[in-house]
Coordinates of C-alpha atoms and ligand atoms in Angstrom, one line a residue:
M1 CA 12.4 -10.7 -9.4
I2 CA 11.7 -7.2 -10.4
L3 CA 8.0 -6.9 -10.9
C4 CA 7.0 -3.4 -11.4
V5 CA 11.1 -1.2 -12.9
C6 CA 8.7 1.9 -12.5
N7 CA 8.7 1.5 -8.9
G8 CA 11.2 -0.6 -7.9
L9 CA 8.9 -3.5 -6.9
T10 CA 9.9 -7.0 -6.5
E11 CA 7.3 -10.2 -6.3
R12 CA 8.2 -10.6 -3.4
A13 CA 7.2 -6.8 -2.1
V14 CA 4.6 -6.8 -3.4
R15 CA 3.3 -11.0 -1.8
S16 CA 4.8 -9.6 1.6
A17 CA 2.6 -6.0 1.2
L18 CA -0.5 -8.1 0.1
S19 CA -0.7 -10.3 3.2
D20 CA -1.1 -7.4 5.2
Q21 CA -4.4 -6.4 3.9
A22 CA -7.7 -7.5 5.8
A23 CA -9.9 -8.0 2.5
P24 CA -9.3 -9.8 -0.5
P25 CA -7.0 -7.6 -2.6
T26 CA -7.6 -5.9 -6.0
V27 CA -4.4 -5.0 -8.5
A28 CA -5.1 -0.9 -7.4
D29 CA -4.7 -1.8 -3.5
A30 CA -1.1 -4.4 -4.1
Y31 CA 0.1 -0.7 -5.5
R32 CA -1.8 0.9 -2.5
A33 CA 0.0 -1.3 -0.2
C34 CA 3.4 -0.9 -1.6
G35 CA 3.0 2.7 -1.8
C36 CA 3.1 3.5 -5.0
S37 CA 1.0 3.6 -7.8
R38 CA 1.0 2.4 -11.7
I39 CA 3.1 4.5 -14.0
C40 CA 3.3 2.8 -17.3
G41 CA 1.7 -0.1 -17.0
T42 CA 4.1 -2.7 -18.0
C43 CA 3.9 -4.5 -15.2
A44 CA -0.2 -4.6 -14.9
A45 CA -0.3 -8.4 -16.1
A46 CA 2.3 -9.1 -13.4
M47 CA 0.8 -8.0 -10.8
R48 CA -2.6 -8.9 -11.4
D49 CA -0.9 -12.9 -11.4
V50 CA 0.1 -11.8 -8.4
V51 CA -3.0 -10.5 -6.9
K52 CA -5.0 -14.0 -8.3
A53 CA -2.8 -16.3 -6.7
E54 CA -2.5 -14.3 -3.2
R55 CA -7.0 -14.8 -3.9
A56 CA -6.4 -18.2 -4.4
R57 CA -3.8 -18.7 -1.3
R58 CA -6.3 -16.9 0.3
S59 CA -9.6 -19.4 -0.3
N60 CA -7.3 -22.1 -0.5
A61 CA -6.6 -21.4 3.6
T62 CA -10.2 -20.5 4.3
C63 CA -11.3 -24.1 2.7
N64 CA -8.1 -26.1 4.9
A65 CA -9.1 -24.0 7.5
D66 CA -13.1 -26.1 8.0
Ligands
FES101 S1 6.6 -1.7 -14.8 FE1 5.5 -1.2 -13.4 S2 4.3 1.0 -13.5 FE2 6.0 0.9 -14.9

């Protein structure tokens, strides 16, 4: 599914780019990791949801590692 039309980013590409980040990602990190930046902002809410899901995934992974 296309998440950001301006940059041609799919949700899968964003998730993949974020999974390579060392620190918990921010929305700015998501654009940066994909090698682009926010242009029109229409995708901001969807991007925030993907970042939120990635942070939750990492949090769950940490909890389950104990
Ligand atoms: S749709 Fe992502 S910046 Fe425009």
